[in-house]
PDB file of C-alpha atoms in Angstrom:
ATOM      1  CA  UNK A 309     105.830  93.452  96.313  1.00  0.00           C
ATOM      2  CA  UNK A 310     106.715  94.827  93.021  1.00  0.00           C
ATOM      3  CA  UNK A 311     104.443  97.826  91.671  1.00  0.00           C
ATOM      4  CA  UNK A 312     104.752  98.232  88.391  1.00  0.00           C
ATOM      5  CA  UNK A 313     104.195 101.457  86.090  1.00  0.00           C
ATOM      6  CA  UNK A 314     100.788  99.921  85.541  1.00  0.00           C
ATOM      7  CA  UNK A 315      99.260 100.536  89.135  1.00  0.00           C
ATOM      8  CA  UNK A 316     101.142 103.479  89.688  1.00  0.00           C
ATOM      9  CA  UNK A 317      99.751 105.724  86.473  1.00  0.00           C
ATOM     10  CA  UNK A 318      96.413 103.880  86.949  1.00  0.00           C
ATOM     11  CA  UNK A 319      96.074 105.564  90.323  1.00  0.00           C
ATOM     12  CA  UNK A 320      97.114 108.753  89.423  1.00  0.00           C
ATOM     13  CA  UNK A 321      95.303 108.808  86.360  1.00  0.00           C
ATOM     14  CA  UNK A 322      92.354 107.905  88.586  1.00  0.00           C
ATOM     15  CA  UNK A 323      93.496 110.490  91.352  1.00  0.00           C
ATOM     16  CA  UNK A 324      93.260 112.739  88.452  1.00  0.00           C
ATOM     17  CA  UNK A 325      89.263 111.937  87.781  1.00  0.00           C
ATOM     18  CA  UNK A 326      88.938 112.048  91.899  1.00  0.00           C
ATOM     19  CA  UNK A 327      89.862 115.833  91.558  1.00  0.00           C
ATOM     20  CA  UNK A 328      88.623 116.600  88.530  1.00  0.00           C
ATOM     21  CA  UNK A 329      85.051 114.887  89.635  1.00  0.00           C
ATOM     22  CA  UNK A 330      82.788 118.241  89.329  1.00  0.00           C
ATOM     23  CA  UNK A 331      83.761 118.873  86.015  1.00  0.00           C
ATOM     24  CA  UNK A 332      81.720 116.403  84.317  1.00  0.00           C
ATOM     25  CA  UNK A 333      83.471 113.735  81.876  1.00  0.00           C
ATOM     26  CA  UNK A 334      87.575 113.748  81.866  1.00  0.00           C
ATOM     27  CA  UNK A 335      89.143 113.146  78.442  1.00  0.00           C
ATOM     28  CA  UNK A 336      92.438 111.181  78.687  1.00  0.00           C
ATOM     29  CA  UNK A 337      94.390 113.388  76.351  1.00  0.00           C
ATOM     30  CA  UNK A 338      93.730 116.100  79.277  1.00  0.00           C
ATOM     31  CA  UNK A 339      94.890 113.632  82.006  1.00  0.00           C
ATOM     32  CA  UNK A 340      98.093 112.326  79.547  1.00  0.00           C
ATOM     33  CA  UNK A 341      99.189 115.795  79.459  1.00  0.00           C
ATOM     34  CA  UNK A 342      98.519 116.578  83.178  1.00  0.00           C
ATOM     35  CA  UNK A 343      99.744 113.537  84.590  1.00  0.00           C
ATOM     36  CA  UNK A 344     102.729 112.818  81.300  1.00  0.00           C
ATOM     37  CA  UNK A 345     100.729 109.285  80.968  1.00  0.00           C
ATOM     38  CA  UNK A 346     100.995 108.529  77.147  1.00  0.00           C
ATOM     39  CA  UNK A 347      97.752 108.253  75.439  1.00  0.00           C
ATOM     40  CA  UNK A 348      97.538 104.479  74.055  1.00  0.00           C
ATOM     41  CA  UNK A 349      99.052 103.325  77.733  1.00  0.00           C
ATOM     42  CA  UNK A 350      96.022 104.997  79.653  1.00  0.00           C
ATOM     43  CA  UNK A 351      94.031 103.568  76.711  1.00  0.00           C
ATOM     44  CA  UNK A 352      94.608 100.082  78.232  1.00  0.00           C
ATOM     45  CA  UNK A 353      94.299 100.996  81.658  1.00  0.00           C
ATOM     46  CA  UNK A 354      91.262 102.677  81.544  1.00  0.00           C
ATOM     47  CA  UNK A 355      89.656  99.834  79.474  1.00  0.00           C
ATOM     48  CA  UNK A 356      90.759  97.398  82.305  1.00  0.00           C
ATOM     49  CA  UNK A 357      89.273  99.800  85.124  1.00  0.00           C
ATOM     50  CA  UNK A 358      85.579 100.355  82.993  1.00  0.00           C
ATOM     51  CA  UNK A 359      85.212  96.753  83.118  1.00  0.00           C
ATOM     52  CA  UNK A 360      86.089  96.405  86.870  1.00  0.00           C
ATOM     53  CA  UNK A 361      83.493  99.374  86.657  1.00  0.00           C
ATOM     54  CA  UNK A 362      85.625 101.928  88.864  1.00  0.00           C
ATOM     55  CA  UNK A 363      85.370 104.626  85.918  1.00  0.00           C
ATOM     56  CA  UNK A 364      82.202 105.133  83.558  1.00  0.00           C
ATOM     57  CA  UNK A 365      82.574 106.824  79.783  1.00  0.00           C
ATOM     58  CA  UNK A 366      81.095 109.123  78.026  1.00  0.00           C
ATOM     59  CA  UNK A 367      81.223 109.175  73.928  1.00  0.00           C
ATOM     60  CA  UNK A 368      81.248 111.937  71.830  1.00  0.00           C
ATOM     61  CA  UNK A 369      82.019 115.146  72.038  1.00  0.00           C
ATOM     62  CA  UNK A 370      82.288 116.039  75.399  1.00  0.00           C
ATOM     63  CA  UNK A 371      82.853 112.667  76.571  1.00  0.00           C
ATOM     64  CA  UNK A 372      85.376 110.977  78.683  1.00  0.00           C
ATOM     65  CA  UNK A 373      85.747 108.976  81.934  1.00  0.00           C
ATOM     66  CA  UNK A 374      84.336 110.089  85.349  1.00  0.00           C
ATOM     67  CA  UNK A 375      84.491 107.532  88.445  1.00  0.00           C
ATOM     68  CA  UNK A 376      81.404 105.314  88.772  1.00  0.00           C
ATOM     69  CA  UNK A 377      81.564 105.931  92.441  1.00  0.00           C
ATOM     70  CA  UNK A 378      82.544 108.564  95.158  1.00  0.00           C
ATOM     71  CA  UNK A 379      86.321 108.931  95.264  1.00  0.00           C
ATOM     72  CA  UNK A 380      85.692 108.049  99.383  1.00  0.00           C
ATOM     73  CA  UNK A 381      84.370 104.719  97.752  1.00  0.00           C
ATOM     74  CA  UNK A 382      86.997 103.836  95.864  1.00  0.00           C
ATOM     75  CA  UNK A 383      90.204 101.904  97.812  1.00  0.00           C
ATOM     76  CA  UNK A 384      93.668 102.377  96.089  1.00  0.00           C
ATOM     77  CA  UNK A 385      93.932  98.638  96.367  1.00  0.00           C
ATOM     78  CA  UNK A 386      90.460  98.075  93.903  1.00  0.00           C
ATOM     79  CA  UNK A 387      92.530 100.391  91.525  1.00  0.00           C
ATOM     80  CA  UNK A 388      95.994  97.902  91.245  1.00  0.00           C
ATOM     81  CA  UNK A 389      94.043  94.916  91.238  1.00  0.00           C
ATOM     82  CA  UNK A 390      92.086  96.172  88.296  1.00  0.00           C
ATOM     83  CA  UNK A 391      94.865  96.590  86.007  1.00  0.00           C
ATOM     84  CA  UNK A 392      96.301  93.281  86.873  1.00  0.00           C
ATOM     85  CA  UNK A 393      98.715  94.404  89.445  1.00  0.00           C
ATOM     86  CA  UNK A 394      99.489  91.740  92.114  1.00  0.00           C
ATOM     87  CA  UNK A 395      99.631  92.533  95.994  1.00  0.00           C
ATOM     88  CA  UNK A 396     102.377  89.831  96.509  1.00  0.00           C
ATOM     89  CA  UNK A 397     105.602  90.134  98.427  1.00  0.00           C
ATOM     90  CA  UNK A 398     106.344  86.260  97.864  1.00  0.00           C
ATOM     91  CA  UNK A 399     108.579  84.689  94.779  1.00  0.00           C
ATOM     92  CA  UNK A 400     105.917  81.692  94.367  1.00  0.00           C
ATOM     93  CA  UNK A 401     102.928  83.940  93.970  1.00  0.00           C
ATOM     94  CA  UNK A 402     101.660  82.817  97.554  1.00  0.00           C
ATOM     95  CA  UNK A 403     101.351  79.241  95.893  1.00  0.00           C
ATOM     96  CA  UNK A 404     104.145  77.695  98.760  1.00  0.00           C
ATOM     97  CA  UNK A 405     106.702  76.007  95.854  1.00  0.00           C
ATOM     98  CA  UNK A 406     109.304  78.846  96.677  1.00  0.00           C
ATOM     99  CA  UNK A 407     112.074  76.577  96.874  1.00  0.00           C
ATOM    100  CA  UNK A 408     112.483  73.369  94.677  1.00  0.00           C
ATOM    101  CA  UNK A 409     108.441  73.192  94.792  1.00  0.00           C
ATOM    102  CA  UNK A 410     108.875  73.189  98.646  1.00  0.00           C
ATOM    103  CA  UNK A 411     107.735  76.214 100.688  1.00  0.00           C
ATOM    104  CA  UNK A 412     111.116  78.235 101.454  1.00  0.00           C
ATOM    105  CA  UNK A 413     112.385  79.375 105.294  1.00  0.00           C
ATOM    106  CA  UNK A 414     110.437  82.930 104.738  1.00  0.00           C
ATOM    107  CA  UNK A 415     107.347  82.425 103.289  1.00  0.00           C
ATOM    108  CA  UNK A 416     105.540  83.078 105.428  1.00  0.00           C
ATOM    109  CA  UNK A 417     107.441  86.358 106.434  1.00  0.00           C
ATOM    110  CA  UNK A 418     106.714  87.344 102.675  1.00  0.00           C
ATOM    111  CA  UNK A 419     102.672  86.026 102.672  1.00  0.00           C
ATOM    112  CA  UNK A 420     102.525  88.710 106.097  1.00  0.00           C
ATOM    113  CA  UNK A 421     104.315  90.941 104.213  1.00  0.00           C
ATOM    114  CA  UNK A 422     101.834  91.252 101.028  1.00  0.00           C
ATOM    115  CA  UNK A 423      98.445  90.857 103.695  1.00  0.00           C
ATOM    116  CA  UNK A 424     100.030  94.039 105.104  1.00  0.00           C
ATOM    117  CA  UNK A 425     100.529  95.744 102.458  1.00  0.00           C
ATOM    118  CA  UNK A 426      96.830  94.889 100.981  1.00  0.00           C
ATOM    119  CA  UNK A 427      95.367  96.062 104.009  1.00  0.00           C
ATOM    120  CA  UNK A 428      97.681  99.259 103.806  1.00  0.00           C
ATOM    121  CA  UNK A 429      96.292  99.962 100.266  1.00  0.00           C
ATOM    122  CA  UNK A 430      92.557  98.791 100.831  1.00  0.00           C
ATOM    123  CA  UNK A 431      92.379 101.311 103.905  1.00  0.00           C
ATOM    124  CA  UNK A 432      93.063 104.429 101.574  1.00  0.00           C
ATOM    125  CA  UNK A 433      90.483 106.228  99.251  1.00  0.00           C
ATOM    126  CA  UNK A 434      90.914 107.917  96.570  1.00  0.00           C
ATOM    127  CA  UNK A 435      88.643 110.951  98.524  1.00  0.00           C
ATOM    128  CA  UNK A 436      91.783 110.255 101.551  1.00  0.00           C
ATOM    129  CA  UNK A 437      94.384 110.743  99.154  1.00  0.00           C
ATOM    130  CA  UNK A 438      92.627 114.282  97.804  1.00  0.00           C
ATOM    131  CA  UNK A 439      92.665 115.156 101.353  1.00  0.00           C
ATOM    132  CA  UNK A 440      96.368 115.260 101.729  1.00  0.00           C
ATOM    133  CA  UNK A 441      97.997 118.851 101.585  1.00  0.00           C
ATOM    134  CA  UNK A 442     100.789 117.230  98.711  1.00  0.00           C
ATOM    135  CA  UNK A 443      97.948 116.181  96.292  1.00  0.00           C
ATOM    136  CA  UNK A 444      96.024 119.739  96.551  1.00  0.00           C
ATOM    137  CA  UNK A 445      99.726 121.412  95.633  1.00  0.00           C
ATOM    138  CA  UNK A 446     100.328 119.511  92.768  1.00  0.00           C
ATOM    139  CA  UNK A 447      96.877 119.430  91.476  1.00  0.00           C
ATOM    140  CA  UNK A 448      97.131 123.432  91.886  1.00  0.00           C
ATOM    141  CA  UNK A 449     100.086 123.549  89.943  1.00  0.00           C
ATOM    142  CA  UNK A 450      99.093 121.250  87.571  1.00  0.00           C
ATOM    143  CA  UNK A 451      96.217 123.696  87.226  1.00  0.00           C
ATOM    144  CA  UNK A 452      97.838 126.867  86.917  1.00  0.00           C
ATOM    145  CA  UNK A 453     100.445 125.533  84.564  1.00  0.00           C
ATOM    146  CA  UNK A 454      97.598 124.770  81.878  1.00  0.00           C
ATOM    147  CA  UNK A 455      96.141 127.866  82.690  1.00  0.00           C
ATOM    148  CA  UNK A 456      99.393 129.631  81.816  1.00  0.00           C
ATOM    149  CA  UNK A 457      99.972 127.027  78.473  1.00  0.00           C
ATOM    150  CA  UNK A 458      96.226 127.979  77.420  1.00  0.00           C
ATOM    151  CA  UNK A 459      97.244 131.698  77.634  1.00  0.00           C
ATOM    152  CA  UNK A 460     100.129 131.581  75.864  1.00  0.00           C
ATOM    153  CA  UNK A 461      98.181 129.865  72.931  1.00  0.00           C
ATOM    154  CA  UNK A 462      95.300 132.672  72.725  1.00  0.00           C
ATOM    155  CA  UNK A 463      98.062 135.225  72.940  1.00  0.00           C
ATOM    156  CA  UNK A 464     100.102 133.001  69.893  1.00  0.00           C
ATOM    157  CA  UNK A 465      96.882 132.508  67.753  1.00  0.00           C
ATOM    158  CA  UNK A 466      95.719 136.382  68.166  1.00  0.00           C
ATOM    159  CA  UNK A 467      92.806 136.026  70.677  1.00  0.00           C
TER     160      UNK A 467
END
């Protein structure tokens, strides 16, 4: 299985909601910085995952993404197949014409493979993965350093 950029900044980006789910609508210019996601990439992702109807938006000011659902309802794996991201181990796609349009000697090792790694993903929520002592470091972190950046600007600008 290859997982692309894609799935990987589409679940943290939507790790990012998961933590930030109290705080009412999330705007992605605060998750780009947080998460160093450019803007016009989490653009696309997030327009795949509203219409898969993980996240909900909010216009105007104010506005932003929140999850439609609990983070506890929400399996990693719903978040990679939303933007597109394949759960496949195999060369053929899982189609069987690995080898001169033949199935090849491991194919099925590979097909195992990727149904193993599906479950593996599908059995983890968003709400498990903000359970995990690593994610509640770096969110504090990621917390404290905007704190400290939003300082330094009142002090700058004289407030």
């Amino acid at each position: 299985m290859r997982l692309t950029t894609k799935g990987r900044y589409a679940v943290t980006a939507m790790l990012d909601l998961a933590i930030r789910q109290d705080q009412g609508p999330i705007s992605l210019a605060e998750i780009s910085e947080r998460q160093g996601i450019s803007l016009s990439y989490l653009e696309q992702l997030f327009t795949r995952l509203r219409r898969s109807g993980l996240v909900k938006s909010t216009r105007g000011p104010g506005g932003g993404y929140a999850l439609s659902r609990p983070a506890t309802e929400i399996a990693v794996s719903e978040v990679i197949i939303a933007v597109d991201e394949k759960v496949d181990s195999t060369r053929c796609g899982g189609l069987g014409n690995c080898q001169d349009d033949e199935r090849c000697l491991t194919h099925d090792l590979w097909m195992d493979l990727s149904k193993k790694i599906y479950q593996f993903l599908d059995s983890i929520s968003l709400g498990d993965l903000l359970e995990r002592e690593g994610v509640q470091e770096v969110s504090h972190r990621q917390h404290e350093s905007a704190h400290n950046i939003e300082t330094k600007e009142k002090v700058s600008a004289g407030i």
